[in-house]
Amino acid sequence: MENKLVIGKALLKYMSFKKLSNYLLLLSSYQISRLLGKPRIWGLPTTLSIEPTTSCNLRCPECPSGLRNFSRPTGMIEEQLFRDIIDQSKDYLTFLHIYFQGEPFLHPKFLDMVSYADKSKVFTSTSTNAHYLNQKNVESILSSGLKQLIVSMDGITQEIYEDYRIGGNLEKVKKGLSLLLQTRKESRQLYPRIVLQFLVTGKNEHQIPALKDWAIEVGVDELQLKTTQIYDFEKGSPLIPSDHRYSRYLPNGNGTWRLKKKIENKCWRMWQGAVLTWDGRMLPCCFDKDGQHVMGKIGESSFKEIWKNETYSKFRKQLLEDRSQIDICKNCTE
């Protein structure tokens, strides 16, 4: 609760009448769209995810970056493109996650981009596997204006950790995280808030009690136990936890599995925000990891033009009519 209050304080600091009005317009148009069964969009995105890079140092088995199996182009975002996106969206943007696929700290200008967004009065967050939390980066992180850092750590012992985070070094993660927290404490700073994220699988769920103890010991601000997205879940997987509280899937009783949550013909994400890949392609949400549903491209069209174009309108219309027919919605928890 305390961490949410601190995060809320940072969000409010960067809030403006225009941003609040825009949020209410989006919310109103979403509800009207659901009522009419036809898409209406009256504002601009209040949240964005921007991808610094598709590169990653690890090889996680349920991740396109880890598997190195993207069908879309791979690379690193140009700093000028990032700035253009911020310049076009900053008056309406309340939350920016500078992450989509890949490890953001592999981008040499990553923290410069964080600073640019922060100076534009945009709340910034990112996700990392924490292998690059060295002394130099820790100092730069604390001076960048970053407000939230999500650290993915899916095991409390090396054996379990590396079973999913293939190629990872748990001791390095622990040391880097401890260094960041200690340096933040010594400098008497509140940010970035550190969220320790644990993807619960059938292989690590037994470590949750030890994880909770360690999280308290090291002093992270929040611990999140997150369900794992699994490709081809219908056939089952050893990654599906036996404790169904931490699973997105439930057994049918005949050896097959189904989504725990029923897919309904609604999705606030399609009105709330969007994802931008490293080369400026706008995608409807973070479940479109391979970029199969491109709404437009920054540079070829403006941010506002893409958000309200015919392609986006047709996608929202399909979602309202029969969301189950959209491939990226078939493994979604929204």
GROMACS .gro file of C-alpha atoms in nm:
model
  334
    1MET     CA    1   0.000   0.000   0.000
    2GLU     CA    2   0.281   0.242   0.091
    3ASN     CA    3   0.448   0.187  -0.246
    4LYS     CA    4   0.124   0.258  -0.432
    5LEU     CA    5   0.090   0.586  -0.245
    6VAL     CA    6   0.443   0.689  -0.340
    7ILE     CA    7   0.378   0.593  -0.704
    8GLY     CA    8   0.049   0.783  -0.694
    9LYS     CA    9   0.231   1.092  -0.567
   10ALA     CA   10   0.468   1.081  -0.864
   11LEU     CA   11   0.180   1.035  -1.109
   12LEU     CA   12  -0.009   1.330  -0.960
   13LYS     CA   13   0.299   1.550  -0.979
   14TYR     CA   14   0.303   1.513  -1.358
   15MET     CA   15  -0.075   1.532  -1.399
   16SER     CA   16  -0.234   1.830  -1.575
   17PHE     CA   17  -0.586   1.943  -1.658
   18LYS     CA   18  -0.531   1.842  -2.022
   19LYS     CA   19  -0.414   1.493  -1.924
   20LEU     CA   20  -0.705   1.443  -1.685
   21SER     CA   21  -0.956   1.568  -1.943
   22ASN     CA   22  -0.807   1.339  -2.204
   23TYR     CA   23  -0.836   1.040  -1.970
   24LEU     CA   24  -1.203   1.115  -1.905
   25LEU     CA   25  -1.266   1.149  -2.279
   26LEU     CA   26  -1.107   0.810  -2.343
   27LEU     CA   27  -1.306   0.648  -2.063
   28SER     CA   28  -1.631   0.802  -2.188
   29SER     CA   29  -1.573   0.698  -2.547
   30TYR     CA   30  -1.490   0.345  -2.431
   31GLN     CA   31  -1.817   0.313  -2.241
   32ILE     CA   32  -2.017   0.465  -2.529
   33SER     CA   33  -1.847   0.225  -2.773
   34ARG     CA   34  -1.944  -0.074  -2.559
   35LEU     CA   35  -2.302   0.052  -2.533
   36LEU     CA   36  -2.339   0.114  -2.907
   37GLY     CA   37  -2.127  -0.178  -3.021
   38LYS     CA   38  -1.943   0.066  -3.248
   39PRO     CA   39  -1.601   0.222  -3.182
   40ARG     CA   40  -1.577   0.586  -3.079
   41ILE     CA   41  -1.246   0.741  -2.978
   42TRP     CA   42  -1.241   1.090  -2.823
   43GLY     CA   43  -0.892   1.122  -2.681
   44LEU     CA   44  -0.529   1.024  -2.732
   45PRO     CA   45  -0.338   0.745  -2.554
   46THR     CA   46  -0.290   0.801  -2.183
   47THR     CA   47  -0.037   0.516  -2.159
   48LEU     CA   48   0.232   0.393  -2.396
   49SER     CA   49   0.492   0.120  -2.413
   50ILE     CA   50   0.797   0.204  -2.624
   51GLU     CA   51   1.047  -0.064  -2.719
   52PRO     CA   52   1.414   0.041  -2.683
   53THR     CA   53   1.546  -0.281  -2.839
   54THR     CA   54   1.458  -0.639  -2.930
   55SER     CA   55   1.803  -0.757  -2.815
   56CYS     CA   56   1.838  -0.961  -2.497
   57ASN     CA   57   2.120  -1.130  -2.309
   58LEU     CA   58   1.900  -1.420  -2.193
   59ARG     CA   59   1.709  -1.698  -2.370
   60CYS     CA   60   1.381  -1.737  -2.184
   61PRO     CA   61   1.168  -2.011  -2.345
   62GLU     CA   62   0.834  -1.823  -2.360
   63CYS     CA   63   0.977  -1.499  -2.502
   64PRO     CA   64   1.041  -1.407  -2.869
   65SER     CA   65   1.354  -1.214  -2.770
   66GLY     CA   66   1.487  -1.512  -2.579
   67LEU     CA   67   1.397  -1.758  -2.853
   68ARG     CA   68   1.539  -1.526  -3.123
   69ASN     CA   69   1.238  -1.608  -3.338
   70PHE     CA   70   1.086  -1.271  -3.434
   71SER     CA   71   0.928  -1.255  -3.777
   72ARG     CA   72   0.927  -0.875  -3.757
   73PRO     CA   73   1.243  -0.664  -3.800
   74THR     CA   74   1.476  -0.643  -3.499
   75GLY     CA   75   1.698  -0.359  -3.384
   76MET     CA   76   1.731  -0.057  -3.153
   77ILE     CA   77   1.521   0.257  -3.154
   78GLU     CA   78   1.684   0.576  -3.279
   79GLU     CA   79   1.697   0.840  -3.009
   80GLN     CA   80   1.539   1.099  -3.239
   81LEU     CA   81   1.242   0.871  -3.310
   82PHE     CA   82   1.193   0.826  -2.935
   83ARG     CA   83   1.199   1.203  -2.886
   84ASP     CA   84   0.951   1.253  -3.170
   85ILE     CA   85   0.708   1.009  -3.008
   86ILE     CA   86   0.739   1.186  -2.671
   87ASP     CA   87   0.698   1.529  -2.830
   88GLN     CA   88   0.378   1.418  -3.004
   89SER     CA   89   0.225   1.250  -2.698
   90LYS     CA   90   0.356   1.426  -2.384
   91ASP     CA   91   0.058   1.660  -2.341
   92TYR     CA   92  -0.174   1.360  -2.296
   93LEU     CA   93   0.055   1.087  -2.167
   94THR     CA   94   0.029   0.992  -1.798
   95PHE     CA   95   0.230   0.667  -1.795
   96LEU     CA   96   0.519   0.549  -2.013
   97HIS     CA   97   0.666   0.199  -1.994
   98ILE     CA   98   0.998   0.211  -2.181
   99TYR     CA   99   0.996  -0.156  -2.255
  100PHE     CA  100   0.824  -0.411  -2.478
  101GLN     CA  101   1.058  -0.690  -2.584
  102GLY     CA  102   1.432  -0.721  -2.518
  103GLU     CA  103   1.653  -0.592  -2.238
  104PRO     CA  104   1.634  -0.208  -2.233
  105PHE     CA  105   1.977  -0.157  -2.072
  106LEU     CA  106   2.139  -0.298  -2.387
  107HIS     CA  107   2.044   0.026  -2.563
  108PRO     CA  108   2.339   0.264  -2.516
  109LYS     CA  109   2.108   0.569  -2.493
  110PHE     CA  110   1.841   0.409  -2.277
  111LEU     CA  111   1.881   0.628  -1.969
  112ASP     CA  112   1.914   0.940  -2.186
  113MET     CA  113   1.570   0.856  -2.327
  114VAL     CA  114   1.434   0.806  -1.975
  115SER     CA  115   1.563   1.151  -1.879
  116TYR     CA  116   1.408   1.310  -2.188
  117ALA     CA  117   1.066   1.165  -2.104
  118ASP     CA  118   1.096   1.264  -1.738
  119LYS     CA  119   1.187   1.622  -1.830
  120SER     CA  120   0.878   1.620  -2.053
  121LYS     CA  121   0.671   1.556  -1.737
  122VAL     CA  122   0.591   1.194  -1.820
  123PHE     CA  123   0.593   0.923  -1.554
  124THR     CA  124   0.848   0.659  -1.660
  125SER     CA  125   0.874   0.288  -1.585
  126THR     CA  126   1.079   0.002  -1.727
  127SER     CA  127   1.142  -0.371  -1.686
  128THR     CA  128   1.480  -0.542  -1.667
  129ASN     CA  129   1.643  -0.877  -1.594
  130ALA     CA  130   1.886  -0.677  -1.375
  131HIS     CA  131   2.211  -0.808  -1.521
  132TYR     CA  132   2.330  -0.452  -1.590
  133LEU     CA  133   2.280  -0.295  -1.246
  134ASN     CA  134   2.647  -0.208  -1.200
  135GLN     CA  135   2.788   0.095  -1.015
  136LYS     CA  136   2.788   0.320  -1.323
  137ASN     CA  137   2.433   0.232  -1.428
  138VAL     CA  138   2.296   0.255  -1.074
  139GLU     CA  139   2.416   0.614  -1.040
  140SER     CA  140   2.274   0.701  -1.382
  141ILE     CA  141   1.941   0.536  -1.298
  142LEU     CA  142   1.907   0.745  -0.982
  143SER     CA  143   1.975   1.068  -1.171
  144SER     CA  144   1.762   0.983  -1.476
  145GLY     CA  145   1.422   1.056  -1.323
  146LEU     CA  146   1.303   0.695  -1.366
  147LYS     CA  147   1.006   0.643  -1.135
  148GLN     CA  148   0.959   0.264  -1.143
  149LEU     CA  149   1.192  -0.027  -1.211
  150ILE     CA  150   1.045  -0.376  -1.247
  151VAL     CA  151   1.302  -0.648  -1.187
  152SER     CA  152   1.221  -0.995  -1.321
  153MET     CA  153   1.359  -1.268  -1.097
  154ASP     CA  154   1.191  -1.606  -1.133
  155GLY     CA  155   1.379  -1.818  -0.882
  156ILE     CA  156   1.553  -1.787  -0.546
  157THR     CA  157   1.825  -2.043  -0.627
  158GLN     CA  158   2.046  -2.053  -0.935
  159GLU     CA  159   1.919  -2.394  -1.044
  160ILE     CA  160   1.555  -2.289  -1.050
  161TYR     CA  161   1.628  -1.936  -1.178
  162GLU     CA  162   1.827  -2.047  -1.480
  163ASP     CA  163   1.571  -2.311  -1.575
  164TYR     CA  164   1.357  -2.026  -1.711
  165ARG     CA  165   1.602  -1.734  -1.729
  166ILE     CA  166   1.839  -1.935  -1.946
  167GLY     CA  167   2.189  -1.786  -1.943
  168GLY     CA  168   2.114  -1.579  -1.632
  169ASN     CA  169   2.324  -1.537  -1.320
  170LEU     CA  170   2.111  -1.505  -1.008
  171GLU     CA  171   2.396  -1.386  -0.786
  172LYS     CA  172   2.463  -1.101  -1.026
  173VAL     CA  173   2.095  -1.004  -1.017
  174LYS     CA  174   2.087  -1.008  -0.637
  175LYS     CA  175   2.404  -0.803  -0.605
  176GLY     CA  176   2.289  -0.546  -0.860
  177LEU     CA  177   1.949  -0.508  -0.698
  178SER     CA  178   2.101  -0.476  -0.351
  179LEU     CA  179   2.346  -0.213  -0.482
  180LEU     CA  180   2.064  -0.008  -0.633
  181LEU     CA  181   1.855  -0.020  -0.317
  182GLN     CA  182   2.149   0.063  -0.091
  183THR     CA  183   2.265   0.352  -0.313
  184ARG     CA  184   1.910   0.489  -0.330
  185LYS     CA  185   1.886   0.475   0.048
  186GLU     CA  186   2.220   0.650   0.096
  187SER     CA  187   2.121   0.926  -0.145
  188ARG     CA  188   1.784   0.963   0.034
  189GLN     CA  189   1.584   0.923  -0.284
  190LEU     CA  190   1.239   0.771  -0.321
  191TYR     CA  191   1.270   0.679  -0.689
  192PRO     CA  192   1.280   0.460  -0.878
  193ARG     CA  193   1.043   0.240  -0.685
  194ILE     CA  194   1.164  -0.120  -0.711
  195VAL     CA  195   0.908  -0.386  -0.800
  196LEU     CA  196   1.037  -0.743  -0.778
  197GLN     CA  197   0.838  -0.950  -1.027
  198PHE     CA  198   0.822  -1.328  -1.000
  199LEU     CA  199   0.670  -1.525  -1.288
  200VAL     CA  200   0.510  -1.819  -1.109
  201THR     CA  201   0.559  -2.151  -1.289
  202GLY     CA  202   0.520  -2.516  -1.203
  203LYS     CA  203   0.894  -2.528  -1.149
  204ASN     CA  204   0.937  -2.238  -0.907
  205GLU     CA  205   0.607  -2.207  -0.717
  206HIS     CA  206   0.752  -2.397  -0.419
  207GLN     CA  207   1.003  -2.111  -0.371
  208ILE     CA  208   0.741  -1.841  -0.306
  209PRO     CA  209   0.781  -1.847   0.077
  210ALA     CA  210   1.162  -1.811   0.050
  211LEU     CA  211   1.119  -1.538  -0.211
  212LYS     CA  212   0.892  -1.338   0.019
  213ASP     CA  213   1.150  -1.361   0.299
  214TRP     CA  214   1.430  -1.246   0.069
  215ALA     CA  215   1.224  -0.958  -0.071
  216ILE     CA  216   1.170  -0.828   0.283
  217GLU     CA  217   1.537  -0.876   0.371
  218VAL     CA  218   1.669  -0.684   0.069
  219GLY     CA  219   1.402  -0.414   0.100
  220VAL     CA  220   1.223  -0.403  -0.234
  221ASP     CA  221   0.921  -0.172  -0.243
  222GLU     CA  222   0.679  -0.428  -0.383
  223LEU     CA  223   0.668  -0.797  -0.470
  224GLN     CA  224   0.445  -0.908  -0.759
  225LEU     CA  225   0.361  -1.272  -0.819
  226LYS     CA  226   0.270  -1.279  -1.186
  227THR     CA  227   0.105  -1.547  -1.397
  228THR     CA  228   0.309  -1.677  -1.689
  229GLN     CA  229   0.192  -1.656  -2.049
  230ILE     CA  230   0.249  -1.990  -2.221
  231TYR     CA  231   0.240  -2.058  -2.593
  232ASP     CA  232   0.031  -2.360  -2.696
  233PHE     CA  233  -0.115  -2.382  -2.346
  234GLU     CA  234  -0.403  -2.601  -2.471
  235LYS     CA  235  -0.181  -2.910  -2.453
  236GLY     CA  236  -0.054  -2.829  -2.106
  237SER     CA  237   0.299  -2.744  -1.992
  238PRO     CA  238   0.528  -2.808  -1.693
  239LEU     CA  239   0.534  -2.429  -1.659
  240ILE     CA  240   0.167  -2.423  -1.554
  241PRO     CA  241   0.158  -2.400  -1.170
  242SER     CA  242  -0.030  -2.662  -0.970
  243ASP     CA  243  -0.165  -2.378  -0.755
  244HIS     CA  244  -0.425  -2.235  -0.991
  245ARG     CA  245  -0.427  -1.900  -0.811
  246TYR     CA  246  -0.106  -1.830  -1.003
  247SER     CA  247  -0.218  -1.975  -1.335
  248ARG     CA  248  -0.386  -1.818  -1.637
  249TYR     CA  249  -0.514  -2.162  -1.732
  250LEU     CA  250  -0.738  -2.436  -1.595
  251PRO     CA  251  -0.758  -2.806  -1.687
  252ASN     CA  252  -1.056  -2.931  -1.885
  253GLY     CA  253  -1.023  -3.278  -1.734
  254ASN     CA  254  -0.935  -3.452  -2.059
  255GLY     CA  255  -0.569  -3.356  -2.081
  256THR     CA  256  -0.635  -3.017  -2.241
  257TRP     CA  257  -0.635  -2.670  -2.087
  258ARG     CA  258  -0.836  -2.350  -2.125
  259LEU     CA  259  -0.804  -1.985  -2.028
  260LYS     CA  260  -0.920  -1.917  -1.673
  261LYS     CA  261  -1.093  -1.595  -1.776
  262LYS     CA  262  -1.363  -1.589  -2.041
  263ILE     CA  263  -1.284  -1.369  -2.341
  264GLU     CA  264  -1.541  -1.089  -2.345
  265ASN     CA  265  -1.609  -0.846  -2.628
  266LYS     CA  266  -1.445  -0.553  -2.456
  267CYS     CA  267  -1.092  -0.431  -2.381
  268TRP     CA  268  -1.004  -0.100  -2.215
  269ARG     CA  269  -0.647  -0.132  -2.347
  270MET     CA  270  -0.765  -0.051  -2.701
  271TRP     CA  271  -0.882   0.290  -2.580
  272GLN     CA  272  -0.626   0.348  -2.305
  273GLY     CA  273  -0.295   0.311  -2.484
  274ALA     CA  274  -0.071   0.147  -2.742
  275VAL     CA  275   0.268  -0.013  -2.802
  276LEU     CA  276   0.540   0.128  -3.025
  277THR     CA  277   0.814  -0.098  -3.157
  278TRP     CA  278   1.176   0.011  -3.193
  279ASP     CA  279   1.112   0.113  -3.559
  280GLY     CA  280   0.799   0.317  -3.486
  281ARG     CA  281   0.522   0.068  -3.565
  282MET     CA  282   0.213   0.120  -3.352
  283LEU     CA  283   0.060  -0.204  -3.217
  284PRO     CA  284  -0.269  -0.240  -3.028
  285CYS     CA  285  -0.122  -0.401  -2.715
  286CYS     CA  286   0.167  -0.591  -2.556
  287PHE     CA  287   0.022  -0.931  -2.649
  288ASP     CA  288   0.113  -0.862  -3.012
  289LYS     CA  289   0.477  -0.947  -2.948
  290ASP     CA  290   0.557  -1.027  -3.310
  291GLY     CA  291   0.385  -0.719  -3.452
  292GLN     CA  292   0.114  -0.891  -3.657
  293HIS     CA  293  -0.137  -0.606  -3.616
  294VAL     CA  294   0.037  -0.287  -3.727
  295MET     CA  295  -0.194   0.015  -3.703
  296GLY     CA  296   0.055   0.251  -3.867
  297LYS     CA  297   0.412   0.377  -3.846
  298ILE     CA  298   0.545   0.696  -3.690
  299GLY     CA  299   0.722   0.895  -3.961
  300GLU     CA  300   0.483   0.782  -4.228
  301SER     CA  301   0.189   0.921  -4.029
  302SER     CA  302   0.159   1.131  -3.716
  303PHE     CA  303   0.083   0.983  -3.378
  304LYS     CA  304  -0.269   1.130  -3.381
  305GLU     CA  305  -0.344   1.016  -3.737
  306ILE     CA  306  -0.257   0.654  -3.657
  307TRP     CA  307  -0.456   0.650  -3.333
  308LYS     CA  308  -0.774   0.754  -3.515
  309ASN     CA  309  -0.723   0.591  -3.855
  310GLU     CA  310  -0.947   0.339  -4.031
  311THR     CA  311  -0.721   0.042  -3.951
  312TYR     CA  312  -0.747   0.108  -3.578
  313SER     CA  313  -1.121   0.166  -3.604
  314LYS     CA  314  -1.174  -0.169  -3.778
  315PHE     CA  315  -0.964  -0.346  -3.514
  316ARG     CA  316  -1.169  -0.194  -3.230
  317LYS     CA  317  -1.490  -0.281  -3.415
  318GLN     CA  318  -1.385  -0.647  -3.445
  319LEU     CA  319  -1.304  -0.651  -3.075
  320LEU     CA  320  -1.650  -0.522  -2.984
  321GLU     CA  321  -1.824  -0.769  -3.217
  322ASP     CA  322  -1.629  -1.090  -3.154
  323ARG     CA  323  -1.298  -1.060  -2.972
  324SER     CA  324  -1.244  -1.437  -2.980
  325GLN     CA  325  -1.161  -1.410  -3.351
  326ILE     CA  326  -0.853  -1.193  -3.285
  327ASP     CA  327  -0.549  -1.418  -3.249
  328ILE     CA  328  -0.362  -1.212  -2.989
  329CYS     CA  329  -0.673  -1.210  -2.766
  330LYS     CA  330  -0.682  -1.589  -2.738
  331ASN     CA  331  -0.411  -1.596  -2.469
  332CYS     CA  332  -0.501  -1.275  -2.289
  333THR     CA  333  -0.586  -1.210  -1.925
  334GLU     CA  334  -0.739  -0.863  -1.981
   0.00000   0.00000   0.00000
